[in-house]
Amino acid sequence: MKLFTRKRNRGAPKQEKASPQLVQAQRYTDSGFGTVPDRITPVEKELYDRLRCAVPIVDAALMKIVRLTGGFKVICSDEAYQDALDNFAENVPVGLTGKSIYTFADSYLDSLLTYGAAAGEIVTDCGSCNIAGLYIGDVSRLSVSEGNSPLSRRYTLHFPDNSSSVIAHPERIIYTELIGGKSLLRGLPALSSILLSIYRCIGQNYDRAGNVRYAVTYKPSDDCGDAVYSRERAVQIAREWADGMNSAKYGQVKDFVAVGDIDIKVIGAENQLFDTNVPVRQLLEQLTAKLSIPPFLLGLNWSSTERMSAQQADILTSELEYYRRLLTPVIRDICNAYLCSVGIDAFCSVEWENINLQDESALADARLRNAQAREIEMRLDSESKN
């Protein structure tokens, strides 16, 4: 499947190929259309993209959420077609370079977390119902409204010239949004701008005071000779000082020797840099609270007890379970569409891997205690029967 093809000669016969309906949304980058309320706009989308680029901790948190959500396995209700379903899940094309439904799920969840909504499409071959691939669309160009019935959806693509077009086959569109369609990053740009301002000031202060500069002051004595030749001596002192400082470039160390009253001080040595630990930590606490990521997963070495770390891991586990509940219907719909397209009378279910945020030693200890508890219960049951 090729998403982008060159223009054919007018004399050549046209050949229809599979083309995703959402691909038109990727051709526009500015924000000229009137947006639908409670939908992400192109400006807001670009803001979230720049936020992830500017604040590494935000991007790292989202990437960890996607990875920690874990893997899954698609199960066919008819075991005779399990191999065919596995082959589809592992080899279905996703966009231009991706492959497998697992890649689609990761990209879909990444869009869902970043923008508060995610849109995909099941692309079919023209003239047949065979699935040619999966596609991730631009949610900033898509709006959802009520169709012919309260439970049917109508998808509309918007363009910069205030025009729009209704998608002809809404049954091929997959759409999911968080509660209220709000991005997980909503509210973070204001805090991030303050954090970046602090980092920018730290860099400027270190450019001024961290890069050591010297003030060499020559004080002529009351002798008339020093007063007459003070300018020449100052120029000679400056030349010798510059030669001594530049010698480090050539792997040499030179001493500065001068005669007279000369005062050498480090510029800015009397001043102290502002302590930014408190404001930076307060801002990072707000960011991690919004993203629901334990600080130790982001490399933040804050003092934390073992009980607190366990509670933070439990909270993250509940967040990951919520994201799994959003992804499960999407994966199931894609696999059911494949089974239907090849004429298989079966349905698909999704089996997720266990979320593992604990140490292997702690899990082994828990299994040992459970086994000991079951052994005690069985012994008590046998004794009560006797």
XYZ file of C-alpha atoms in Angstrom:
386
model
C 0.000 0.000 0.000
C 1.357 3.414 -0.961
C -0.104 6.467 0.691
C 1.713 8.923 -1.556
C 1.956 8.223 -5.270
C 3.234 10.323 -8.164
C 0.845 11.790 -10.662
C 0.195 9.508 -13.611
C 0.253 10.532 -17.240
C -3.113 11.581 -18.613
C -2.967 8.869 -21.222
C -2.307 6.102 -18.752
C -5.332 4.270 -17.395
C -6.233 5.103 -13.836
C -5.937 2.364 -11.282
C -7.772 2.684 -8.008
C -5.803 1.950 -4.892
C -6.542 1.871 -1.223
C -6.446 5.417 0.146
C -7.325 6.401 3.711
C -10.008 9.030 4.024
C -8.150 10.743 6.852
C -5.017 11.340 4.801
C -6.421 14.689 3.638
C -6.164 15.970 7.179
C -2.387 15.679 7.123
C -1.955 18.082 4.199
C -2.702 21.202 6.200
C -0.718 22.621 9.116
C -2.171 26.066 9.784
C -5.357 26.829 11.706
C -7.756 28.767 9.553
C -11.061 27.000 10.073
C -13.713 27.581 12.671
C -13.298 24.868 15.233
C -15.947 22.787 16.849
C -16.289 23.447 20.611
C -14.479 21.033 22.952
C -12.247 19.758 20.141
C -8.517 20.208 19.911
C -7.456 22.877 17.429
C -4.363 22.820 15.204
C -2.837 25.573 17.351
C -3.402 23.562 20.517
C -2.035 20.453 18.837
C 1.157 22.279 17.872
C 1.407 23.633 21.412
C 1.346 20.125 22.882
C 3.900 18.919 20.338
C 6.258 21.761 21.225
C 5.674 21.142 24.925
C 6.889 17.568 24.568
C 9.963 18.783 22.695
C 10.754 21.588 25.148
C 10.222 19.707 28.435
C 11.906 16.283 28.314
C 10.221 15.065 31.510
C 6.779 15.431 29.891
C 7.801 13.451 26.826
C 9.490 10.802 28.991
C 6.362 10.410 31.127
C 4.106 9.862 28.115
C 6.513 7.401 26.537
C 6.719 5.433 29.793
C 2.931 5.305 30.053
C 2.741 3.878 26.532
C 5.395 1.250 27.300
C 4.056 0.383 30.758
C 0.564 -0.175 29.374
C 2.040 -3.488 28.302
C 1.535 -5.962 25.540
C -1.525 -7.949 24.608
C -2.596 -10.973 22.638
C -5.626 -11.276 20.410
C -7.638 -14.472 20.938
C -9.973 -15.866 18.289
C -13.122 -17.630 19.484
C -12.479 -20.361 16.913
C -9.040 -21.895 17.494
C -8.870 -23.052 13.871
C -8.373 -19.439 12.747
C -6.008 -18.343 15.510
C -2.940 -18.537 13.249
C -4.600 -16.364 10.611
C -5.514 -13.772 13.234
C -1.977 -13.783 14.664
C -0.534 -13.308 11.178
C -2.817 -10.326 10.587
C -1.954 -8.779 13.964
C 1.773 -9.069 13.353
C 1.922 -8.011 9.696
C -0.865 -5.505 9.049
C 0.640 -2.272 7.610
C 0.300 0.829 9.774
C 0.740 4.160 8.034
C 3.772 4.594 5.844
C 6.438 2.725 7.819
C 4.754 0.846 10.667
C 3.603 -2.741 10.857
C 1.521 -4.821 13.294
C -1.481 -3.941 15.359
C 0.813 -3.450 18.347
C 2.482 -0.503 16.615
C -0.945 0.904 15.847
C -2.003 0.570 19.490
C 1.129 2.397 20.703
C 0.662 5.283 18.246
C -3.054 5.413 18.978
C -2.463 5.628 22.743
C 0.262 8.247 22.265
C -2.169 10.438 20.327
C -4.879 9.816 22.911
C -2.661 10.956 25.780
C -1.163 13.939 23.988
C -4.261 15.407 22.360
C -7.079 13.899 24.419
C -8.440 12.065 21.385
C -7.244 9.620 18.760
C -8.591 8.807 15.310
C -7.720 5.837 13.151
C -9.039 4.216 10.030
C -9.355 0.699 8.711
C -8.199 1.115 5.104
C -9.692 -1.352 2.624
C -8.807 -2.205 -0.945
C -11.030 -0.549 -3.502
C -13.551 -2.982 -4.932
C -13.149 -5.463 -2.092
C -13.510 -5.699 1.641
C -9.943 -6.844 2.281
C -8.096 -4.763 4.861
C -5.090 -3.043 3.272
C -3.789 -1.449 6.454
C -4.416 0.847 9.375
C -3.965 4.591 9.511
C -3.615 7.216 12.294
C -5.370 10.499 11.449
C -5.003 14.098 12.600
C -7.577 14.683 15.321
C -7.231 18.480 15.046
C -8.926 18.322 11.609
C -11.694 15.968 12.654
C -14.965 16.715 14.395
C -17.606 14.233 15.558
C -21.321 14.948 15.538
C -24.556 13.012 15.863
C -25.651 11.110 12.768
C -29.053 9.829 11.752
C -29.579 8.388 15.222
C -28.302 9.357 18.678
C -25.903 6.396 18.642
C -24.514 6.941 15.145
C -21.544 9.177 14.434
C -20.807 11.545 11.618
C -17.182 12.504 11.043
C -16.305 15.776 9.337
C -12.901 16.918 8.076
C -12.162 20.646 8.272
C -9.783 22.595 6.062
C -8.016 25.976 6.386
C -10.346 27.663 3.903
C -13.306 27.078 6.255
C -14.583 24.280 4.037
C -15.351 20.799 5.274
C -16.240 17.383 3.966
C -18.190 14.559 5.554
C -16.450 11.185 5.579
C -18.391 8.810 3.370
C -17.680 5.596 5.294
C -17.820 6.327 9.029
C -17.912 2.597 9.805
C -14.208 2.424 8.929
C -13.251 5.187 11.367
C -12.038 4.378 14.865
C -12.327 7.230 17.341
C -11.609 7.416 21.059
C -11.287 10.306 23.459
C -10.494 10.779 27.118
C -13.130 12.086 29.514
C -14.376 15.349 28.035
C -11.866 15.092 25.206
C -9.267 16.869 27.350
C -5.599 16.204 26.770
C -3.491 14.773 29.552
C -1.203 17.782 29.040
C -3.983 20.318 29.536
C -2.847 22.941 32.039
C 0.848 22.080 31.742
C 1.950 24.768 29.227
C 1.621 27.527 31.848
C 3.686 25.625 34.409
C 6.180 24.550 31.774
C 6.728 28.138 30.628
C 7.714 29.097 34.194
C 10.000 26.079 34.442
C 11.685 26.917 31.139
C 12.124 30.537 32.247
C 13.957 29.344 35.357
C 16.204 27.064 33.309
C 16.880 29.868 30.844
C 17.892 32.224 33.657
C 20.134 29.551 35.173
C 21.909 29.200 31.845
C 22.363 32.954 31.485
C 23.687 33.279 35.044
C 26.224 30.547 34.449
C 27.293 32.213 31.217
C 27.987 35.360 33.204
C 29.272 34.080 36.556
C 30.015 30.427 35.892
C 32.443 31.228 33.073
C 35.139 32.879 35.182
C 36.199 36.369 34.103
C 38.866 38.445 35.772
C 39.210 42.134 36.551
C 42.878 43.200 36.551
C 43.348 46.613 38.120
C 46.677 48.498 38.060
C 47.112 51.169 40.735
C 50.020 53.525 40.009
C 52.048 54.699 42.982
C 52.645 58.312 43.952
C 55.928 58.238 42.083
C 55.943 60.615 39.152
C 57.454 57.911 36.921
C 54.505 55.615 37.439
C 52.118 58.435 36.737
C 53.843 59.302 33.459
C 54.087 55.739 32.133
C 50.857 54.364 33.674
C 49.162 53.979 30.270
C 52.073 52.056 28.736
C 52.351 49.807 31.786
C 48.610 49.102 31.757
C 48.807 48.081 28.090
C 51.812 45.835 28.834
C 50.024 44.228 31.816
C 46.926 43.568 29.689
C 49.060 42.000 26.942
C 50.915 39.735 29.356
C 47.707 38.745 31.125
C 46.024 37.822 27.846
C 49.077 35.804 26.808
C 49.042 33.918 30.109
C 45.308 33.142 29.870
C 45.491 32.035 26.213
C 48.389 29.681 26.880
C 45.928 27.051 28.123
C 44.700 26.605 24.551
C 48.100 25.188 23.602
C 48.479 22.931 26.630
C 50.797 25.319 28.490
C 50.578 27.013 31.870
C 52.170 30.419 32.300
C 52.500 32.535 35.408
C 51.705 36.225 35.384
C 54.522 38.305 36.856
C 54.165 42.061 37.257
C 55.722 44.896 39.256
C 53.609 47.378 41.118
C 50.275 47.460 42.881
C 48.047 45.143 40.837
C 44.683 43.805 42.040
C 43.161 40.704 40.404
C 39.582 39.712 41.219
C 37.021 37.304 39.765
C 34.054 39.146 38.319
C 30.883 38.164 40.163
C 32.660 36.188 42.878
C 30.918 38.227 45.594
C 27.486 37.368 44.215
C 25.629 34.100 44.810
C 23.385 32.312 42.331
C 19.750 32.003 43.268
C 18.729 28.701 44.829
C 16.223 27.252 42.347
C 15.744 23.856 44.021
C 12.492 24.833 45.742
C 10.614 26.442 42.809
C 11.838 23.810 40.337
C 10.752 20.972 42.604
C 7.336 22.557 43.150
C 6.815 22.805 39.403
C 8.008 19.238 38.810
C 5.640 18.009 41.524
C 2.758 19.625 39.665
C 3.859 18.001 36.411
C 4.227 14.517 37.895
C 0.894 14.851 39.714
C -0.838 15.668 36.434
C 0.850 12.815 34.573
C 0.350 10.295 37.434
C 3.893 8.990 37.104
C 5.914 8.095 40.234
C 8.942 10.408 40.484
C 11.428 7.526 40.736
C 10.403 6.350 37.245
C 11.480 9.710 35.844
C 14.846 9.787 37.580
C 13.756 12.265 40.271
C 15.615 11.316 43.429
C 13.160 12.653 45.954
C 13.018 11.239 49.452
C 10.352 8.560 49.486
C 9.485 5.703 51.782
C 8.915 2.157 50.612
C 5.230 2.364 51.503
C 4.826 5.593 49.529
C 6.531 4.071 46.492
C 4.192 1.074 46.643
C 1.164 3.364 46.801
C 2.428 5.373 43.841
C 2.886 2.142 41.883
C -0.695 1.115 42.709
C -2.008 4.474 41.492
C -0.081 4.118 38.239
C -1.438 0.591 37.826
C -5.012 1.896 38.056
C -4.182 4.542 35.436
C -2.784 1.905 33.099
C -5.888 -0.241 33.577
C -7.993 2.737 32.528
C -6.000 3.193 29.324
C -6.329 -0.518 28.613
C -10.102 -0.243 28.887
C -9.992 2.464 26.219
C -7.766 0.465 23.871
C -9.555 -2.886 24.196
C -12.649 -1.966 22.101
C -10.402 -0.446 19.421
C -8.284 -3.579 19.085
C -11.349 -5.809 19.172
C -13.114 -3.823 16.439
C -10.081 -4.030 14.149
C -9.679 -7.780 14.592
C -13.414 -8.418 14.208
C -13.364 -6.386 10.990
C -10.550 -8.573 9.684
C -12.369 -11.793 10.570
C -15.492 -10.498 8.861
C -13.547 -9.418 5.745
C -12.156 -12.924 5.200
C -15.499 -14.601 5.867
C -14.711 -16.109 9.268
C -17.694 -16.503 11.569
C -15.881 -15.793 14.818
C -15.086 -12.932 17.141
C -11.979 -11.653 18.843
C -11.077 -10.970 22.455
C -8.051 -9.191 23.919
C -5.871 -10.689 26.619
C -3.509 -8.228 28.299
C -0.236 -9.070 30.002
C 0.087 -8.560 33.716
C 1.304 -5.120 34.778
C 4.602 -5.631 36.573
C 5.866 -2.645 38.562
C 7.406 -4.596 41.417
C 10.744 -6.309 41.856
C 11.025 -9.959 40.891
C 12.149 -10.783 44.442
C 9.003 -9.188 45.875
C 6.819 -11.139 43.432
C 8.595 -14.391 44.272
C 8.103 -13.713 47.976
C 4.401 -13.035 47.398
C 3.998 -16.316 45.477
C 5.765 -18.183 48.299
C 3.456 -16.712 50.924
C 0.382 -17.550 48.831
C 1.573 -21.137 48.436
C 2.178 -21.422 52.174
C -1.277 -20.023 52.880
C -2.914 -22.545 50.530
C -0.961 -25.380 52.160
C -2.135 -24.332 55.621
C -5.737 -24.067 54.419
C -5.613 -27.537 52.856
C -4.150 -29.022 56.044
C -6.822 -27.397 58.193
C -9.549 -28.659 55.852
C -8.210 -32.213 56.007
C -7.983 -32.077 59.814
C -11.535 -30.768 60.123
C -12.852 -33.594 57.946
C -11.068 -36.222 60.036
